[in-house]
PDB file of N, CA and C in Angstrom:
ATOM      1  N   MET V   1      96.685 122.920  63.264  1.00 64.00           N
ATOM      2  CA  MET V   1      96.277 121.560  63.507  1.00 64.00           C
ATOM      3  C   MET V   1      96.732 120.683  62.349  1.00 64.00           C
ATOM      4  N   ALA V   2      97.237 119.498  62.660  1.00 70.00           N
ATOM      5  CA  ALA V   2      97.749 118.595  61.639  1.00 70.00           C
ATOM      6  C   ALA V   2      96.605 117.920  60.892  1.00 70.00           C
ATOM      7  N   VAL V   3      96.821 117.751  59.592  1.00 75.00           N
ATOM      8  CA  VAL V   3      95.812 117.118  58.758  1.00 75.00           C
ATOM      9  C   VAL V   3      96.109 115.623  58.669  1.00 75.00           C
ATOM     10  N   SER V   4      95.094 114.826  58.868  1.00 71.00           N
ATOM     11  CA  SER V   4      95.256 113.374  58.813  1.00 71.00           C
ATOM     12  C   SER V   4      95.236 112.913  57.360  1.00 71.00           C
ATOM     13  N   THR V   5      96.143 112.008  57.002  1.00 72.00           N
ATOM     14  CA  THR V   5      96.194 111.497  55.637  1.00 72.00           C
ATOM     15  C   THR V   5      95.227 110.338  55.438  1.00 72.00           C
ATOM     16  N   GLY V   6      94.703 109.802  56.513  1.00 72.00           N
ATOM     17  CA  GLY V   6      93.734 108.719  56.393  1.00 72.00           C
ATOM     18  C   GLY V   6      94.349 107.332  56.383  1.00 72.00           C
ATOM     19  N   LYS V   7      95.669 107.253  56.244  1.00 77.00           N
ATOM     20  CA  LYS V   7      96.322 105.947  56.215  1.00 77.00           C
ATOM     21  C   LYS V   7      96.873 105.627  57.597  1.00 77.00           C
ATOM     22  N   LYS V   8      96.656 104.413  58.030  1.00 78.00           N
ATOM     23  CA  LYS V   8      97.210 103.976  59.303  1.00 78.00           C
ATOM     24  C   LYS V   8      98.243 102.896  59.035  1.00 78.00           C
ATOM     25  N   LYS V   9      99.336 102.951  59.774  1.00 80.00           N
ATOM     26  CA  LYS V   9     100.380 101.950  59.611  1.00 80.00           C
ATOM     27  C   LYS V   9      99.968 100.670  60.311  1.00 80.00           C
ATOM     28  N   ARG V  10     100.213  99.557  59.653  1.00 79.00           N
ATOM     29  CA  ARG V  10      99.933  98.261  60.252  1.00 79.00           C
ATOM     30  C   ARG V  10     101.187  97.746  60.919  1.00 79.00           C
ATOM     31  N   ARG V  11     101.009  97.161  62.061  1.00 78.00           N
ATOM     32  CA  ARG V  11     102.146  96.560  62.764  1.00 78.00           C
ATOM     33  C   ARG V  11     102.386  95.172  62.194  1.00 78.00           C
ATOM     34  N   TYR V  12     103.633  94.893  61.934  1.00 76.00           N
ATOM     35  CA  TYR V  12     104.011  93.583  61.432  1.00 76.00           C
ATOM     36  C   TYR V  12     104.146  92.628  62.607  1.00 76.00           C
ATOM     37  N   SER V  13     103.502  91.491  62.524  1.00 73.00           N
ATOM     38  CA  SER V  13     103.625  90.517  63.606  1.00 73.00           C
ATOM     39  C   SER V  13     104.192  89.215  63.052  1.00 73.00           C
ATOM     40  N   ARG V  14     105.161  88.699  63.747  1.00 69.00           N
ATOM     41  CA  ARG V  14     105.776  87.436  63.354  1.00 69.00           C
ATOM     42  C   ARG V  14     104.939  86.281  63.876  1.00 69.00           C
ATOM     43  N   PRO V  15     105.014  85.137  63.221  1.00 71.00           N
ATOM     44  CA  PRO V  15     104.340  83.976  63.786  1.00 71.00           C
ATOM     45  C   PRO V  15     104.991  83.586  65.110  1.00 71.00           C
ATOM     46  N   LYS V  16     104.181  83.187  66.063  1.00 73.00           N
ATOM     47  CA  LYS V  16     104.679  82.870  67.400  1.00 73.00           C
ATOM     48  C   LYS V  16     105.466  81.568  67.397  1.00 73.00           C
ATOM     49  N   ARG V  17     106.631  81.614  68.038  1.00 76.00           N
ATOM     50  CA  ARG V  17     107.412  80.402  68.272  1.00 76.00           C
ATOM     51  C   ARG V  17     106.934  79.805  69.576  1.00 76.00           C
ATOM     52  N   THR V  18     106.671  78.522  69.579  1.00 83.00           N
ATOM     53  CA  THR V  18     106.250  77.886  70.821  1.00 83.00           C
ATOM     54  C   THR V  18     107.171  76.725  71.130  1.00 83.00           C
ATOM     55  N   LEU V  19     107.314  76.472  72.402  1.00 86.00           N
ATOM     56  CA  LEU V  19     108.128  75.362  72.866  1.00 86.00           C
ATOM     57  C   LEU V  19     107.249  74.152  73.089  1.00 86.00           C
ATOM     58  N   ASP V  20     107.833  72.990  72.963  1.00 89.00           N
ATOM     59  CA  ASP V  20     107.119  71.753  73.230  1.00 89.00           C
ATOM     60  C   ASP V  20     106.693  71.732  74.701  1.00 89.00           C
ATOM     61  N   PRO V  21     105.410  71.536  74.988  1.00 88.00           N
ATOM     62  CA  PRO V  21     104.971  71.553  76.386  1.00 88.00           C
ATOM     63  C   PRO V  21     105.513  70.390  77.212  1.00 88.00           C
ATOM     64  N   GLN V  22     106.053  69.376  76.561  1.00 91.00           N
ATOM     65  CA  GLN V  22     106.582  68.211  77.271  1.00 91.00           C
ATOM     66  C   GLN V  22     107.994  68.429  77.804  1.00 91.00           C
ATOM     67  N   ILE V  23     108.647  69.528  77.410  1.00 91.00           N
ATOM     68  CA  ILE V  23     110.021  69.782  77.848  1.00 91.00           C
ATOM     69  C   ILE V  23     110.036  70.092  79.341  1.00 91.00           C
ATOM     70  N   THR V  24     110.902  69.393  80.061  1.00 93.00           N
ATOM     71  CA  THR V  24     111.116  69.706  81.474  1.00 93.00           C
ATOM     72  C   THR V  24     112.562  70.157  81.624  1.00 93.00           C
ATOM     73  N   PHE V  25     112.756  71.207  82.378  1.00 95.00           N
ATOM     74  CA  PHE V  25     114.082  71.769  82.555  1.00 95.00           C
ATOM     75  C   PHE V  25     114.717  71.204  83.813  1.00 95.00           C
ATOM     76  N   ASP V  26     115.911  70.651  83.651  1.00 96.00           N
ATOM     77  CA  ASP V  26     116.659  70.091  84.764  1.00 96.00           C
ATOM     78  C   ASP V  26     118.017  70.779  84.798  1.00 96.00           C
ATOM     79  N   TYR V  27     118.475  71.147  85.974  1.00 96.00           N
ATOM     80  CA  TYR V  27     119.738  71.881  86.084  1.00 96.00           C
ATOM     81  C   TYR V  27     120.935  71.057  85.621  1.00 96.00           C
ATOM     82  N   LYS V  28     120.790  69.732  85.558  1.00 96.00           N
ATOM     83  CA  LYS V  28     121.898  68.871  85.133  1.00 96.00           C
ATOM     84  C   LYS V  28     121.998  68.749  83.612  1.00 96.00           C
ATOM     85  N   ASP V  29     120.951  69.148  82.895  1.00 95.00           N
ATOM     86  CA  ASP V  29     120.924  69.046  81.436  1.00 95.00           C
ATOM     87  C   ASP V  29     121.467  70.339  80.825  1.00 95.00           C
ATOM     88  N   THR V  30     122.787  70.477  80.828  1.00 94.00           N
ATOM     89  CA  THR V  30     123.402  71.731  80.373  1.00 94.00           C
ATOM     90  C   THR V  30     123.254  71.946  78.878  1.00 94.00           C
ATOM     91  N   GLN V  31     123.174  70.871  78.118  1.00 95.00           N
ATOM     92  CA  GLN V  31     123.024  71.010  76.670  1.00 95.00           C
ATOM     93  C   GLN V  31     121.702  71.716  76.336  1.00 95.00           C
ATOM     94  N   LEU V  32     120.640  71.373  77.043  1.00 95.00           N
ATOM     95  CA  LEU V  32     119.346  72.023  76.836  1.00 95.00           C
ATOM     96  C   LEU V  32     119.369  73.457  77.364  1.00 95.00           C
ATOM     97  N   LEU V  33     119.955  73.659  78.528  1.00 95.00           N
ATOM     98  CA  LEU V  33     119.971  74.995  79.134  1.00 95.00           C
ATOM     99  C   LEU V  33     120.770  75.992  78.303  1.00 95.00           C
ATOM    100  N   ARG V  34     121.822  75.546  77.648  1.00 95.00           N
ATOM    101  CA  ARG V  34     122.648  76.455  76.833  1.00 95.00           C
ATOM    102  C   ARG V  34     121.883  77.022  75.653  1.00 95.00           C
ATOM    103  N   ARG V  35     120.830  76.329  75.211  1.00 94.00           N
ATOM    104  CA  ARG V  35     120.001  76.848  74.122  1.00 94.00           C
ATOM    105  C   ARG V  35     119.249  78.106  74.543  1.00 94.00           C
ATOM    106  N   PHE V  36     119.041  78.273  75.844  1.00 95.00           N
ATOM    107  CA  PHE V  36     118.247  79.382  76.360  1.00 95.00           C
ATOM    108  C   PHE V  36     119.084  80.417  77.095  1.00 95.00           C
ATOM    109  N   VAL V  37     120.399  80.370  76.914  1.00 96.00           N
ATOM    110  CA  VAL V  37     121.307  81.334  77.529  1.00 96.00           C
ATOM    111  C   VAL V  37     122.152  81.943  76.414  1.00 96.00           C
ATOM    112  N   THR V  38     122.309  83.270  76.416  1.00 94.00           N
ATOM    113  CA  THR V  38     123.102  83.926  75.382  1.00 94.00           C
ATOM    114  C   THR V  38     124.585  83.677  75.618  1.00 94.00           C
ATOM    115  N   GLU V  39     125.405  84.086  74.671  1.00 92.00           N
ATOM    116  CA  GLU V  39     126.852  83.908  74.808  1.00 92.00           C
ATOM    117  C   GLU V  39     127.428  84.763  75.928  1.00 92.00           C
ATOM    118  N   HIS V  40     126.676  85.795  76.334  1.00 94.00           N
ATOM    119  CA  HIS V  40     127.109  86.633  77.451  1.00 94.00           C
ATOM    120  C   HIS V  40     126.581  86.131  78.789  1.00 94.00           C
ATOM    121  N   GLY V  41     125.813  85.051  78.768  1.00 93.00           N
ATOM    122  CA  GLY V  41     125.330  84.452  80.003  1.00 93.00           C
ATOM    123  C   GLY V  41     123.947  84.894  80.435  1.00 93.00           C
ATOM    124  N   LYS V  42     123.259  85.669  79.610  1.00 96.00           N
ATOM    125  CA  LYS V  42     121.922  86.139  79.979  1.00 96.00           C
ATOM    126  C   LYS V  42     120.870  85.110  79.564  1.00 96.00           C
ATOM    127  N   ILE V  43     119.836  84.988  80.378  1.00 96.00           N
ATOM    128  CA  ILE V  43     118.738  84.081  80.066  1.00 96.00           C
ATOM    129  C   ILE V  43     117.870  84.742  78.999  1.00 96.00           C
ATOM    130  N   VAL V  44     117.538  83.984  77.954  1.00 96.00           N
ATOM    131  CA  VAL V  44     116.766  84.498  76.829  1.00 96.00           C
ATOM    132  C   VAL V  44     115.326  84.768  77.284  1.00 96.00           C
ATOM    133  N   PRO V  45     114.736  85.923  76.909  1.00 96.00           N
ATOM    134  CA  PRO V  45     113.376  86.235  77.336  1.00 96.00           C
ATOM    135  C   PRO V  45     112.318  85.361  76.661  1.00 96.00           C
ATOM    136  N   ARG V  46     111.132  85.349  77.240  1.00 93.00           N
ATOM    137  CA  ARG V  46     110.027  84.531  76.747  1.00 93.00           C
ATOM    138  C   ARG V  46     109.646  84.845  75.311  1.00 93.00           C
ATOM    139  N   ARG V  47     109.628  86.103  74.964  1.00 91.00           N
ATOM    140  CA  ARG V  47     109.175  86.483  73.623  1.00 91.00           C
ATOM    141  C   ARG V  47     110.097  85.945  72.540  1.00 91.00           C
ATOM    142  N   ILE V  48     111.345  85.648  72.889  1.00 92.00           N
ATOM    143  CA  ILE V  48     112.292  85.100  71.926  1.00 92.00           C
ATOM    144  C   ILE V  48     112.335  83.580  72.004  1.00 92.00           C
ATOM    145  N   SER V  49     112.332  83.035  73.215  1.00 91.00           N
ATOM    146  CA  SER V  49     112.446  81.582  73.377  1.00 91.00           C
ATOM    147  C   SER V  49     111.154  80.854  73.045  1.00 91.00           C
ATOM    148  N   GLY V  50     110.013  81.517  73.205  1.00 92.00           N
ATOM    149  CA  GLY V  50     108.735  80.877  72.928  1.00 92.00           C
ATOM    150  C   GLY V  50     108.213  80.054  74.089  1.00 92.00           C
ATOM    151  N   ALA V  51     108.799  80.204  75.250  1.00 93.00           N
ATOM    152  CA  ALA V  51     108.377  79.447  76.428  1.00 93.00           C
ATOM    153  C   ALA V  51     107.134  80.081  77.046  1.00 93.00           C
ATOM    154  N   SER V  52     106.324  79.246  77.679  1.00 93.00           N
ATOM    155  CA  SER V  52     105.184  79.768  78.430  1.00 93.00           C
ATOM    156  C   SER V  52     105.710  80.374  79.728  1.00 93.00           C
ATOM    157  N   ALA V  53     104.830  81.027  80.472  1.00 94.00           N
ATOM    158  CA  ALA V  53     105.257  81.657  81.723  1.00 94.00           C
ATOM    159  C   ALA V  53     105.766  80.613  82.711  1.00 94.00           C
ATOM    160  N   GLN V  54     105.062  79.506  82.792  1.00 95.00           N
ATOM    161  CA  GLN V  54     105.462  78.437  83.713  1.00 95.00           C
ATOM    162  C   GLN V  54     106.803  77.829  83.290  1.00 95.00           C
ATOM    163  N   GLN V  55     106.985  77.615  81.981  1.00 95.00           N
ATOM    164  CA  GLN V  55     108.248  77.069  81.480  1.00 95.00           C
ATOM    165  C   GLN V  55     109.388  78.043  81.718  1.00 95.00           C
ATOM    166  N   GLN V  56     109.136  79.342  81.540  1.00 96.00           N
ATOM    167  CA  GLN V  56     110.185  80.341  81.727  1.00 96.00           C
ATOM    168  C   GLN V  56     110.638  80.388  83.181  1.00 96.00           C
ATOM    169  N   ARG V  57     109.688  80.264  84.112  1.00 97.00           N
ATOM    170  CA  ARG V  57     110.054  80.242  85.530  1.00 97.00           C
ATOM    171  C   ARG V  57     110.897  79.015  85.850  1.00 97.00           C
ATOM    172  N   ALA V  58     110.508  77.854  85.302  1.00 97.00           N
ATOM    173  CA  ALA V  58     111.269  76.621  85.539  1.00 97.00           C
ATOM    174  C   ALA V  58     112.658  76.722  84.918  1.00 97.00           C
ATOM    175  N   LEU V  59     112.742  77.332  83.741  1.00 97.00           N
ATOM    176  CA  LEU V  59     114.024  77.524  83.069  1.00 97.00           C
ATOM    177  C   LEU V  59     114.937  78.413  83.898  1.00 97.00           C
ATOM    178  N   THR V  60     114.395  79.505  84.418  1.00 97.00           N
ATOM    179  CA  THR V  60     115.181  80.436  85.227  1.00 97.00           C
ATOM    180  C   THR V  60     115.731  79.756  86.469  1.00 97.00           C
ATOM    181  N   VAL V  61     114.892  78.975  87.136  1.00 98.00           N
ATOM    182  CA  VAL V  61     115.326  78.261  88.341  1.00 98.00           C
ATOM    183  C   VAL V  61     116.425  77.263  87.992  1.00 98.00           C
ATOM    184  N   ALA V  62     116.247  76.529  86.882  1.00 97.00           N
ATOM    185  CA  ALA V  62     117.234  75.521  86.482  1.00 97.00           C
ATOM    186  C   ALA V  62     118.575  76.162  86.130  1.00 97.00           C
ATOM    187  N   VAL V  63     118.548  77.287  85.401  1.00 97.00           N
ATOM    188  CA  VAL V  63     119.788  77.968  85.022  1.00 97.00           C
ATOM    189  C   VAL V  63     120.500  78.494  86.263  1.00 97.00           C
ATOM    190  N   LYS V  64     119.749  79.084  87.181  1.00 96.00           N
ATOM    191  CA  LYS V  64     120.364  79.627  88.398  1.00 96.00           C
ATOM    192  C   LYS V  64     120.951  78.529  89.273  1.00 96.00           C
ATOM    193  N   ARG V  65     120.281  77.380  89.342  1.00 97.00           N
ATOM    194  CA  ARG V  65     120.828  76.257  90.110  1.00 97.00           C
ATOM    195  C   ARG V  65     122.102  75.726  89.466  1.00 97.00           C
ATOM    196  N   ALA V  66     122.096  75.616  88.139  1.00 97.00           N
ATOM    197  CA  ALA V  66     123.279  75.123  87.430  1.00 97.00           C
ATOM    198  C   ALA V  66     124.452  76.084  87.598  1.00 97.00           C
ATOM    199  N   ARG V  67     124.184  77.380  87.603  1.00 96.00           N
ATOM    200  CA  ARG V  67     125.250  78.366  87.817  1.00 96.00           C
ATOM    201  C   ARG V  67     125.813  78.256  89.226  1.00 96.00           C
ATOM    202  N   THR V  68     124.926  78.096  90.204  1.00 96.00           N
ATOM    203  CA  THR V  68     125.355  77.999  91.598  1.00 96.00           C
ATOM    204  C   THR V  68     126.240  76.780  91.816  1.00 96.00           C
ATOM    205  N   MET V  69     125.912  75.683  91.150  1.00 96.00           N
ATOM    206  CA  MET V  69     126.674  74.448  91.318  1.00 96.00           C
ATOM    207  C   MET V  69     127.860  74.369  90.360  1.00 96.00           C
ATOM    208  N   ALA V  70     128.132  75.444  89.627  1.00 94.00           N
ATOM    209  CA  ALA V  70     129.260  75.554  88.691  1.00 94.00           C
ATOM    210  C   ALA V  70     129.175  74.552  87.545  1.00 94.00           C
ATOM    211  N   ILE V  71     127.959  74.173  87.180  1.00 94.00           N
ATOM    212  CA  ILE V  71     127.760  73.309  86.019  1.00 94.00           C
ATOM    213  C   ILE V  71     127.665  74.170  84.764  1.00 94.00           C
ATOM    214  N   LEU V  72     127.092  75.359  84.924  1.00 92.00           N
ATOM    215  CA  LEU V  72     126.905  76.301  83.825  1.00 92.00           C
ATOM    216  C   LEU V  72     127.609  77.597  84.205  1.00 92.00           C
ATOM    217  N   SER V  73     128.317  78.192  83.250  1.00 91.00           N
ATOM    218  CA  SER V  73     129.059  79.414  83.572  1.00 91.00           C
ATOM    219  C   SER V  73     128.123  80.622  83.612  1.00 91.00           C
ATOM    220  N   TYR V  74     128.564  81.664  84.283  1.00 90.00           N
ATOM    221  CA  TYR V  74     127.795  82.897  84.376  1.00 90.00           C
ATOM    222  C   TYR V  74     127.899  83.722  83.103  1.00 90.00           C
ATOM    223  N   GLY V  75     128.868  83.460  82.275  1.00 84.00           N
ATOM    224  CA  GLY V  75     129.067  84.197  81.037  1.00 84.00           C
ATOM    225  C   GLY V  75     130.359  83.751  80.397  1.00 84.00           C
ATOM    226  N   GLN V  76     130.875  84.566  79.494  1.00 73.00           N
ATOM    227  CA  GLN V  76     132.147  84.255  78.856  1.00 73.00           C
ATOM    228  C   GLN V  76     133.260  84.351  79.876  1.00 73.00           C
ATOM    229  N   GLY V  77     134.086  83.340  79.938  1.00 59.00           N
ATOM    230  CA  GLY V  77     135.171  83.334  80.909  1.00 59.00           C
ATOM    231  C   GLY V  77     136.320  84.242  80.526  1.00 59.00           C
ATOM    232  N   SER V  78     136.561  84.451  79.228  1.00 52.00           N
ATOM    233  CA  SER V  78     137.720  85.222  78.787  1.00 52.00           C
ATOM    234  C   SER V  78     137.527  86.726  78.961  1.00 52.00           C
ATOM    235  N   ASP V  79     136.282  87.205  78.951  1.00 49.00           N
ATOM    236  CA  ASP V  79     136.024  88.640  79.042  1.00 49.00           C
ATOM    237  C   ASP V  79     135.785  89.126  80.465  1.00 49.00           C
ATOM    238  N   ALA V  80     135.698  88.225  81.408  1.00 46.00           N
ATOM    239  CA  ALA V  80     135.405  88.621  82.792  1.00 46.00           C
ATOM    240  C   ALA V  80     136.563  89.428  83.372  1.00 46.00           C
ATOM    241  N   ARG V  81     136.217  90.494  84.095  1.00 46.00           N
ATOM    242  CA  ARG V  81     137.258  91.351  84.680  1.00 46.00           C
ATOM    243  C   ARG V  81     137.168  91.369  86.166  1.00 46.00           C
TER     244      ARG V  81
END
């Protein structure tokens, strides 16, 4: 049986990043949407962007609409095969 040393490791937690609750996501505002899309075209997750659940859903819808209308690219154009 293993002997316990009595010390427990503490988890390091970063301060939470939060988004301004007044931000509204519009599919035509590509400058704002690009802040939440990686260089490979993936939508940034909530834990990184700091968006609430409702904001993240609105962001996802806006990015997908912009992609469908060819306002925002699906990813890097040069690496696509």
